[in-house]
Every structure is written in C-alpha cells, then in structure tokens.
Coordinates of C-alpha atoms and ligand atoms in Angstrom, one line a residue:
M231 CA 138.1 -18.6 -109.4
N232 CA 136.8 -15.6 -111.5
A233 CA 139.1 -13.3 -113.4
D234 CA 138.0 -10.3 -111.2
L235 CA 139.4 -11.9 -108.1
L236 CA 142.7 -12.8 -109.8
E237 CA 143.0 -9.2 -111.1
L238 CA 142.5 -7.9 -107.5
D239 CA 145.2 -10.3 -106.4
R240 CA 147.5 -9.1 -109.1
T241 CA 147.0 -5.4 -108.5
R242 CA 146.5 -5.2 -104.7
I243 CA 148.6 -7.9 -103.1
W244 CA 152.3 -8.4 -102.7
H245 CA 153.3 -12.0 -102.8
P246 CA 156.7 -13.1 -101.4
Y247 CA 159.7 -11.4 -103.0
G248 CA 157.4 -10.1 -105.8
P249 CA 157.0 -6.9 -107.7
M250 CA 153.9 -4.8 -107.8
P251 CA 151.9 -5.5 -109.9
A252 CA 152.8 -9.2 -109.9
A253 CA 154.6 -10.5 -113.0
Q254 CA 153.4 -14.0 -112.6
A255 CA 149.9 -15.1 -111.7
P256 CA 149.8 -17.3 -108.6
L257 CA 147.7 -20.6 -108.7
P258 CA 144.5 -20.2 -106.6
V259 CA 144.1 -23.0 -104.1
A260 CA 140.6 -23.9 -102.9
S261 CA 141.5 -26.5 -100.3
A262 CA 144.1 -29.1 -99.2
E263 CA 143.9 -32.5 -97.7
G264 CA 146.7 -35.1 -96.9
V265 CA 149.5 -34.2 -99.2
R266 CA 147.3 -32.7 -102.0
L267 CA 146.4 -29.1 -102.9
T268 CA 143.1 -28.8 -104.8
L269 CA 143.2 -25.8 -107.1
A270 CA 140.2 -23.6 -107.8
D271 CA 139.8 -25.2 -111.3
G272 CA 139.7 -28.7 -109.7
R273 CA 143.2 -29.9 -110.5
E274 CA 145.1 -31.7 -107.7
L275 CA 148.8 -31.2 -107.0
V276 CA 151.0 -33.2 -104.7
D277 CA 152.6 -30.6 -102.4
G278 CA 156.4 -31.3 -102.8
M279 CA 157.1 -28.2 -100.7
A280 CA 155.0 -29.0 -97.6
S281 CA 154.1 -25.3 -97.7
W282 CA 157.6 -24.0 -97.3
W283 CA 158.7 -27.1 -95.3
C284 CA 156.1 -26.7 -92.5
A285 CA 153.2 -29.1 -93.2
I286 CA 155.1 -32.2 -92.1
H287 CA 151.9 -34.2 -91.3
G288 CA 150.0 -33.0 -94.4
Y289 CA 146.9 -30.9 -94.5
R290 CA 143.7 -31.2 -92.4
H291 CA 145.3 -33.7 -90.1
P292 CA 142.4 -34.8 -87.8
V293 CA 144.5 -34.6 -84.6
I294 CA 145.7 -31.0 -85.2
D295 CA 142.3 -29.9 -86.6
A296 CA 140.7 -31.2 -83.4
A297 CA 143.3 -29.5 -81.1
V298 CA 142.8 -26.1 -82.8
Q299 CA 139.0 -26.5 -82.7
D300 CA 139.1 -27.5 -79.0
Q301 CA 141.3 -24.4 -78.2
L302 CA 138.9 -22.2 -80.2
G303 CA 136.2 -23.3 -77.8
R304 CA 138.3 -21.9 -74.9
M305 CA 139.9 -18.8 -76.3
A306 CA 141.6 -17.9 -79.6
H307 CA 144.0 -15.5 -78.0
V308 CA 145.0 -13.8 -74.8
M309 CA 147.9 -11.5 -74.2
F310 CA 151.0 -13.1 -72.7
G311 CA 152.2 -10.1 -70.7
G312 CA 151.1 -10.8 -67.1
L313 CA 149.0 -13.8 -68.2
T314 CA 149.8 -17.4 -69.0
H315 CA 148.0 -20.6 -70.2
E316 CA 148.4 -24.3 -70.1
P317 CA 149.1 -25.0 -73.8
A318 CA 152.1 -22.6 -73.7
I319 CA 153.4 -24.2 -70.5
R320 CA 153.0 -27.7 -71.8
L321 CA 154.7 -26.8 -75.1
A322 CA 157.6 -25.1 -73.3
E323 CA 158.0 -28.2 -71.1
R324 CA 158.1 -30.5 -74.2
L325 CA 160.6 -28.3 -76.2
T326 CA 163.0 -28.0 -73.3
D327 CA 162.7 -31.7 -72.5
W328 CA 163.4 -32.6 -76.2
T329 CA 166.3 -30.2 -76.7
G330 CA 168.0 -30.2 -73.2
L331 CA 167.8 -26.4 -73.1
D332 CA 166.3 -24.6 -70.2
H333 CA 164.2 -21.6 -71.2
V334 CA 161.8 -20.7 -74.1
F335 CA 160.8 -17.4 -75.6
F336 CA 157.8 -17.8 -78.0
A337 CA 158.1 -15.7 -81.1
D338 CA 155.6 -15.2 -83.9
S339 CA 157.8 -16.1 -86.8
G340 CA 161.2 -17.6 -87.5
S341 CA 162.7 -14.3 -88.3
V342 CA 161.5 -12.8 -85.0
S343 CA 163.0 -15.8 -83.1
V344 CA 166.3 -15.0 -84.7
E345 CA 165.9 -11.3 -83.7
V346 CA 165.3 -12.5 -80.1
A347 CA 168.3 -14.9 -80.3
I348 CA 170.5 -12.0 -81.3
K349 CA 169.1 -9.7 -78.6
L350 CA 169.7 -12.4 -76.0
V351 CA 173.3 -12.8 -77.1
L352 CA 173.9 -9.0 -77.2
Q353 CA 172.2 -8.4 -73.9
S354 CA 174.4 -11.1 -72.3
W355 CA 177.4 -8.9 -73.1
H356 CA 175.7 -5.7 -71.7
G357 CA 176.8 -3.8 -74.9
E358 CA 180.5 -4.8 -74.6
R359 CA 180.4 -6.9 -77.8
R360 CA 178.1 -6.5 -80.8
Q361 CA 179.7 -8.4 -83.7
L362 CA 178.5 -11.9 -84.7
L363 CA 180.2 -14.6 -86.7
T364 CA 178.3 -16.6 -89.3
W365 CA 179.3 -18.3 -92.5
R366 CA 178.5 -17.6 -96.1
G367 CA 175.5 -19.2 -97.7
G368 CA 173.2 -18.8 -94.7
Y369 CA 169.6 -17.7 -94.5
H370 CA 168.1 -16.6 -91.2
G371 CA 165.0 -14.6 -92.2
D372 CA 163.9 -11.3 -93.6
T373 CA 163.9 -8.8 -90.7
F374 CA 166.9 -6.5 -90.3
G375 CA 168.8 -8.3 -87.6
A376 CA 168.3 -11.6 -89.4
M377 CA 169.2 -10.2 -92.8
A378 CA 172.5 -9.0 -91.5
V379 CA 173.6 -12.6 -90.9
C380 CA 172.2 -13.9 -94.2
D381 CA 174.6 -14.5 -97.1
P382 CA 175.7 -11.0 -98.2
D383 CA 175.2 -11.8 -101.9
G384 CA 172.0 -14.0 -101.6
G385 CA 170.6 -11.5 -99.0
M386 CA 171.5 -8.6 -101.3
H387 CA 173.4 -6.7 -98.6
S388 CA 174.5 -4.1 -101.1
M389 CA 170.8 -2.9 -101.3
W390 CA 170.8 -2.4 -97.5
Q391 CA 174.2 -0.8 -97.0
G392 CA 174.1 1.5 -94.0
S393 CA 171.0 -0.1 -92.6
L394 CA 172.5 -3.5 -91.7
A395 CA 174.7 -4.4 -88.8
E396 CA 178.1 -5.5 -90.1
H397 CA 179.0 -9.0 -89.0
V398 CA 181.8 -11.3 -90.0
F399 CA 181.4 -14.1 -92.6
A400 CA 183.5 -17.3 -92.6
P401 CA 183.8 -19.1 -95.9
L402 CA 181.1 -21.6 -96.9
P403 CA 181.2 -24.6 -94.5
E404 CA 183.3 -27.5 -95.8
W405 CA 185.3 -29.9 -93.7
T406 CA 188.8 -29.2 -94.9
P407 CA 192.0 -28.1 -93.1
E408 CA 191.9 -24.7 -95.0
W409 CA 188.3 -24.1 -93.8
E410 CA 189.2 -25.0 -90.2
S411 CA 192.2 -22.7 -90.1
A412 CA 190.2 -19.8 -91.7
V413 CA 187.6 -20.2 -89.0
R414 CA 190.2 -20.4 -86.2
A415 CA 191.8 -17.2 -87.5
L416 CA 188.5 -15.3 -87.4
F417 CA 188.1 -16.3 -83.7
E418 CA 191.6 -15.1 -83.0
A419 CA 191.1 -11.8 -84.8
H420 CA 187.7 -10.8 -83.4
D421 CA 185.9 -10.6 -80.1
F422 CA 182.6 -12.0 -81.2
A423 CA 179.4 -11.5 -79.2
G424 CA 178.1 -14.8 -80.6
V425 CA 178.1 -17.2 -83.5
I426 CA 174.9 -18.0 -85.5
V427 CA 174.6 -20.7 -88.2
E428 CA 172.2 -23.2 -89.6
P429 CA 173.6 -26.7 -88.6
I430 CA 174.0 -29.5 -91.2
V431 CA 171.7 -28.0 -93.8
Q432 CA 171.8 -24.5 -95.2
G433 CA 168.2 -24.0 -96.5
A434 CA 167.0 -21.0 -98.4
G435 CA 170.6 -19.8 -98.8
G436 CA 171.2 -22.6 -101.3
M437 CA 170.1 -26.0 -100.0
R438 CA 173.7 -27.1 -99.2
F439 CA 174.7 -29.8 -96.7
H440 CA 177.8 -29.9 -94.6
P441 CA 179.3 -32.4 -92.1
R442 CA 178.7 -32.3 -88.4
E443 CA 182.4 -31.6 -87.9
C444 CA 181.9 -28.1 -89.1
V445 CA 179.3 -27.4 -86.4
Q446 CA 181.4 -29.2 -83.8
L447 CA 184.4 -27.0 -84.6
L448 CA 182.3 -23.9 -83.9
R449 CA 181.1 -25.5 -80.6
D450 CA 184.7 -26.2 -79.6
L451 CA 185.9 -22.7 -80.5
C452 CA 182.9 -21.1 -78.8
D453 CA 183.9 -23.0 -75.7
E454 CA 187.5 -22.0 -76.0
Y455 CA 186.7 -18.3 -76.5
G456 CA 183.6 -18.1 -74.2
V457 CA 181.2 -17.2 -77.0
P458 CA 177.6 -18.4 -77.2
L459 CA 176.6 -20.6 -80.2
V460 CA 173.2 -19.9 -81.8
L461 CA 171.9 -22.7 -84.0
D462 CA 169.0 -21.9 -86.3
E463 CA 167.1 -25.1 -86.7
I464 CA 164.0 -23.4 -88.1
A465 CA 164.3 -25.5 -91.2
T466 CA 166.1 -28.6 -89.9
G467 CA 164.0 -29.1 -86.7
F468 CA 161.4 -31.7 -86.1
G469 CA 162.9 -34.6 -88.1
R470 CA 163.5 -33.1 -91.6
T471 CA 167.2 -34.3 -91.8
G472 CA 166.5 -37.7 -90.3
T473 CA 167.1 -36.9 -86.6
L474 CA 164.7 -35.0 -84.5
F475 CA 167.1 -32.0 -84.5
A476 CA 170.2 -31.6 -86.6
A477 CA 172.5 -30.6 -83.8
A478 CA 170.4 -29.0 -81.0
E479 CA 172.7 -30.5 -78.3
L480 CA 175.5 -28.3 -79.5
A481 CA 173.5 -25.1 -79.1
D482 CA 173.5 -22.4 -76.3
V483 CA 170.6 -20.8 -78.2
L484 CA 168.3 -22.6 -80.5
C485 CA 165.7 -21.2 -83.0
L486 CA 162.8 -23.4 -83.9
G487 CA 159.9 -22.5 -86.3
K488 CA 158.4 -23.7 -89.6
A489 CA 157.3 -27.3 -88.8
L490 CA 156.6 -26.4 -85.1
T491 CA 152.9 -26.1 -85.7
G492 CA 152.8 -28.7 -88.5
G493 CA 152.2 -25.8 -90.9
Y494 CA 148.9 -24.7 -89.2
M495 CA 149.9 -21.3 -87.9
T496 CA 152.8 -19.0 -87.5
L497 CA 154.8 -19.7 -84.3
A498 CA 158.5 -20.0 -83.5
A499 CA 160.6 -20.4 -80.4
T500 CA 164.0 -19.2 -79.1
L501 CA 165.4 -21.6 -76.5
C502 CA 168.5 -21.1 -74.4
R503 CA 170.7 -22.4 -71.7
A504 CA 170.2 -21.2 -68.1
E505 CA 173.9 -20.0 -67.9
L506 CA 173.3 -17.6 -70.8
A507 CA 170.0 -16.3 -69.5
A508 CA 171.7 -15.7 -66.2
K509 CA 174.1 -13.2 -67.9
V510 CA 171.1 -11.0 -69.0
D511 CA 170.5 -8.4 -66.3
G512 CA 166.9 -7.5 -66.1
P513 CA 164.3 -8.0 -68.8
L514 CA 164.9 -9.6 -72.2
M515 CA 163.7 -6.7 -74.4
H516 CA 161.1 -8.3 -76.7
G517 CA 157.4 -9.0 -76.4
P518 CA 155.2 -9.5 -79.5
T519 CA 151.5 -8.8 -79.4
F520 CA 150.6 -12.3 -80.3
M521 CA 153.3 -14.0 -78.2
A522 CA 152.4 -17.7 -77.4
N523 CA 149.1 -17.3 -79.3
P524 CA 146.9 -20.1 -77.8
L525 CA 145.7 -21.4 -81.1
A526 CA 149.2 -21.6 -82.5
V527 CA 150.7 -23.3 -79.4
S528 CA 147.8 -25.8 -79.3
A529 CA 148.6 -26.7 -83.0
A530 CA 152.2 -27.0 -82.0
L531 CA 151.4 -29.3 -79.1
A532 CA 149.3 -31.5 -81.4
S533 CA 151.9 -31.5 -84.2
T534 CA 154.8 -32.3 -81.8
G535 CA 152.6 -34.9 -80.1
L536 CA 152.3 -36.7 -83.5
L537 CA 156.1 -37.0 -83.6
Q538 CA 156.3 -38.5 -80.1
D539 CA 155.8 -42.1 -81.1
G540 CA 158.8 -41.8 -83.4
A541 CA 157.0 -43.2 -86.5
W542 CA 158.2 -40.1 -88.5
E543 CA 161.7 -41.6 -88.4
A544 CA 160.8 -44.5 -90.6
D545 CA 158.9 -42.2 -92.9
V546 CA 161.8 -39.8 -93.3
A547 CA 164.2 -42.8 -94.0
R548 CA 161.7 -44.2 -96.5
I549 CA 161.4 -40.8 -98.2
E550 CA 165.2 -40.5 -98.3
R551 CA 165.4 -43.8 -100.2
G552 CA 162.6 -42.7 -102.6
L553 CA 164.2 -39.4 -103.3
G554 CA 167.2 -41.4 -104.6
A555 CA 165.3 -41.5 -107.9
L556 CA 166.4 -37.8 -108.3
H557 CA 169.9 -39.1 -109.1
D558 CA 168.5 -39.9 -112.6
A559 CA 168.7 -36.1 -113.2
R560 CA 172.5 -36.4 -113.3
E561 CA 172.2 -37.6 -116.9
L562 CA 170.6 -34.3 -117.9
P563 CA 172.6 -31.5 -119.6
G564 CA 172.9 -28.5 -117.3
V565 CA 172.7 -30.5 -114.0
K566 CA 175.6 -29.8 -111.7
D567 CA 174.7 -31.8 -108.6
V568 CA 172.0 -34.0 -107.1
R569 CA 171.9 -34.4 -103.3
V570 CA 169.5 -36.0 -100.8
K571 CA 169.5 -35.8 -97.0
G572 CA 166.5 -37.0 -94.9
A573 CA 163.3 -35.7 -96.5
I574 CA 165.2 -33.1 -98.6
G575 CA 166.0 -33.7 -102.2
V576 CA 167.9 -31.2 -104.4
I577 CA 168.8 -30.9 -108.1
Q578 CA 171.3 -28.1 -108.6
L579 CA 171.8 -26.8 -112.1
D580 CA 174.9 -25.1 -113.6
H581 CA 172.8 -22.0 -114.5
P582 CA 170.0 -19.8 -113.0
I583 CA 166.8 -21.7 -113.4
D584 CA 163.8 -20.5 -115.5
G585 CA 161.5 -20.7 -112.6
V586 CA 158.3 -20.2 -114.6
A587 CA 159.1 -23.0 -117.1
A588 CA 160.3 -25.3 -114.3
T589 CA 157.2 -24.7 -112.2
R590 CA 155.0 -25.3 -115.2
A591 CA 156.7 -28.6 -116.0
A592 CA 156.2 -29.8 -112.4
V593 CA 152.6 -28.8 -112.4
E594 CA 152.0 -30.7 -115.6
H595 CA 153.3 -33.7 -113.7
G596 CA 150.7 -33.0 -110.9
V597 CA 153.2 -31.7 -108.4
W598 CA 153.7 -28.3 -106.7
L599 CA 157.4 -27.3 -106.6
R600 CA 158.9 -23.8 -106.2
P601 CA 162.3 -23.8 -107.9
F602 CA 164.6 -20.9 -107.2
R603 CA 168.1 -19.6 -108.1
D604 CA 169.8 -22.7 -109.6
L605 CA 167.7 -25.2 -107.7
V606 CA 164.8 -27.6 -108.1
Y607 CA 164.2 -29.1 -104.7
T608 CA 161.5 -30.9 -102.6
M609 CA 160.8 -31.0 -98.8
P610 CA 157.6 -33.1 -98.8
P611 CA 155.3 -33.9 -95.9
Y612 CA 156.5 -37.0 -94.0
V613 CA 153.2 -38.7 -94.8
T614 CA 153.9 -38.7 -98.6
D615 CA 153.6 -42.3 -99.8
D616 CA 156.1 -44.0 -102.1
D617 CA 154.0 -43.4 -105.3
D618 CA 153.7 -39.7 -104.6
I619 CA 157.5 -39.5 -103.8
A620 CA 158.1 -41.1 -107.2
R621 CA 155.8 -38.6 -108.8
I622 CA 157.6 -35.7 -107.1
C623 CA 160.9 -37.0 -108.4
R624 CA 159.6 -37.3 -112.0
A625 CA 158.2 -33.7 -111.7
A626 CA 161.5 -32.3 -110.2
I627 CA 163.5 -33.9 -113.1
A628 CA 161.0 -32.6 -115.6
G629 CA 161.4 -29.2 -113.9
A630 CA 165.2 -29.3 -114.1
A631 CA 165.0 -30.3 -117.8
A632 CA 162.6 -27.4 -118.6
G633 CA 164.3 -24.8 -116.4
Ligands
PLP130 C1 162.4 -19.9 -92.9 C2 163.6 -19.7 -92.1 C3 163.7 -18.5 -91.3 C4 162.7 -17.4 -91.2 O1 161.5 -17.9 -90.8 P1 160.1 -17.0 -91.1 O2 159.1 -17.8 -90.3 O3 159.9 -17.1 -92.5 O4 160.4 -15.7 -90.6 C5 164.9 -18.4 -90.5 N1 165.9 -19.3 -90.5 C6 165.8 -20.4 -91.3 C7 166.9 -21.4 -91.3 C8 164.7 -20.6 -92.1 O5 164.6 -21.7 -92.9

C-alpha cells in the first residue's frame, strides 16, 4: 500500500481507542482466507484474534459467503419497523430454541444490545428502580449505559463523572465465603432493578475466569429478591468456552453478539423470558435504523447453521489442549499467570505490557495478536489447525517475553 494512503489513514481516521493523529501505524490487510490475513506487502499472518473473537469459522467461508451473496440478490436491507423478513424470523426461532428464552430484539452491535437489556430491565420496573448490580472487572461495551457497568477503573469512570449512571459493584468474582457474603450483603442493602454480568469469562475487562458457582449464586439471589439477571454472553456465546453458551440457562435476559455472524457483519441480539417482557407496559423503547439487517441476519443464520452439527465442540476441545503449550511461558520472568479455557488462552504479566514490542514479536512469528494491559491472549478461529495453534502459542510466548 502506498505511503499516501497510510498517511491519510494516520491523519484522517480514528482507530479503536486511538489518539488523533495515530501514534502507531496499523498494518494494512489486503485480504483474508481461512485463518490467515494477507497483508498489503504480501506477508501472511495467522489470526490469533479471530477479528476480536468473531470470525469463529475463519475468513471467506464458502457457506457464509454464499448465504450473503444469495441475500444480496433479494435485498441488502429493508427497515424493520412495520416490515419483517424470513431470515430474521428463522434466526429468532433458532436463538430462542437454542437458549430456551422467549423473545428476541435484534440490535446492531453488542453495546447496543446491552443498552436494550438495561432498558428492558428498567422498563419492567416502570421507573420504580434504576440501580443495577454488577461486579468489578467487567466489560459490557462503549456506549454510556454499557460503560456505566464496566469496571470503574478499566472503564475510566473518573473521566465520565456526572455523565454515567451510578451502579453498584460487587468485588471481583471468586468462589469464596467472603465473596458470597459480600454479594449477599449488597442484595440486602439495595433494591436493585437488575443484575448484569459476563458469566464464566470476563473478557475485555481482563480475560479472567470464574467458577459457575458465582453465577449460580447471583441466580439464586435474583430469585430470592425478585430481580432479573442479565447475562452478557457477547464474548462467551457460540462455543468459545467449550459449551454452546457459558450459562444462558441461568439468564432472564441474554446478550449475544460478536461471533453471531461468524465475524461477517455487525449484529447482536437481546433475548429475554416472556415473564419479564410481560412486565413492560407498552413499547420497548428502542429501534435502530439497521435493525435485523437482512445481510447480517443471513450471515448469522449461515454461521449458526455451521455450528448445528456440533463439530465445533471437538475443535474447541482440541484447541484447548493445543493452547496448553502456553504454560511454557510460566518459566519467563515477569509472567504472573497462564490460563486456558476452551478456545481462550491467556498469558498475564506482572507489569503493563509494551504492546508495540509484543505485537512486533508476534508478527515476526507470523501471527496477529493484540496484547493489552498486562495480557497477551488468543481467541483463534475454531478451524485453526494444530500447527497453527502451536505457532500462535510460540508467538504469544515471544510477545510476552518482548513485552
Ligand atoms: C465486545 C463486547 C461487548 C461490546 O460489543 P460491541 O459489538 O463491540 O459493541 C459487550 N460485552 C462483551 C462481553 C463484549 O465482549
């Protein structure tokens, strides 16, 4: 790619969480196929990130490509107010069948699906209750409603003081008697409108894992106090942790996104139980312009269709075993922890990582990783073969050593 284009990128475009002008030049990608990105200069990188955890089937999957092309021949888009279409109905049928929930709201990104979940919960109380409970270390998106339930430090709440709703934060989830009594005490002290957490894996808030008992306790307390439980499975949904969903059966409201379209297009969904929907008088106050975009729901039908035969389960188990090679990083100075769950592998350092040096080291090993905070991690496509998983592990360890 010529230098003029890269200069335009640097001076005109904001990249995620980046300054203007950009401090670090992004790598130009020309195309992608299978698990490989081809850069403009011809280099190939194994994508250890699955494009922020979405591209679970890899790139240019023939089944998803064909589904989108087929839909393009009918209509790319049509408004969802007053109109409907078969791909949206079929997808809603599949998601409700799979999760056991009753209703679906299609949103255009994960953050928006969290906004809708919060509105649903607040509307079910008719304004009587407004405060939510979550726990520290969470990440639920970048819009204001979602930011208000992100970890206060990681989400930089101090920057937004006065603009964010003030909710209640339980300590980081860990299955100990102290943690349990801290959470019980919060339920006793507050009349919560709802509880929202990421079950089993906290993603962008720090790539931490917690036992199911923590989520089950919230479920039990929500039952006891008559409070709806929102589970954000935007990162964990569709097989990433080794089961199709991490804990969807415990949810009154469930947020899905990321891998929903196999990484083809932006789409998310907020699902809920009929009993909760019945408490909302009148309309649910949300309706995005591109709601249930036909191209996106067609990609989602194809991507979820690829999961239907269950072959992903063996792939995720195989990747989990392969990611065991990350444990070699324990020998490195500066490494605090190595953990693996499903197709998620994490090396945690005892210091903030030098992201530029760590990324460069991974790229030199032919792998795309995006280290952040004190973490080098991978969430590869499920179709990544054993050799490429081994390569990702070598690159992640090199990244941890360099960063
Ligand atoms: C990525 C993510 C979101 C936000 O989704 P966007 O599509 O980026 O808005 C919300 N919750 C969790 C758990 C996520 O991983």
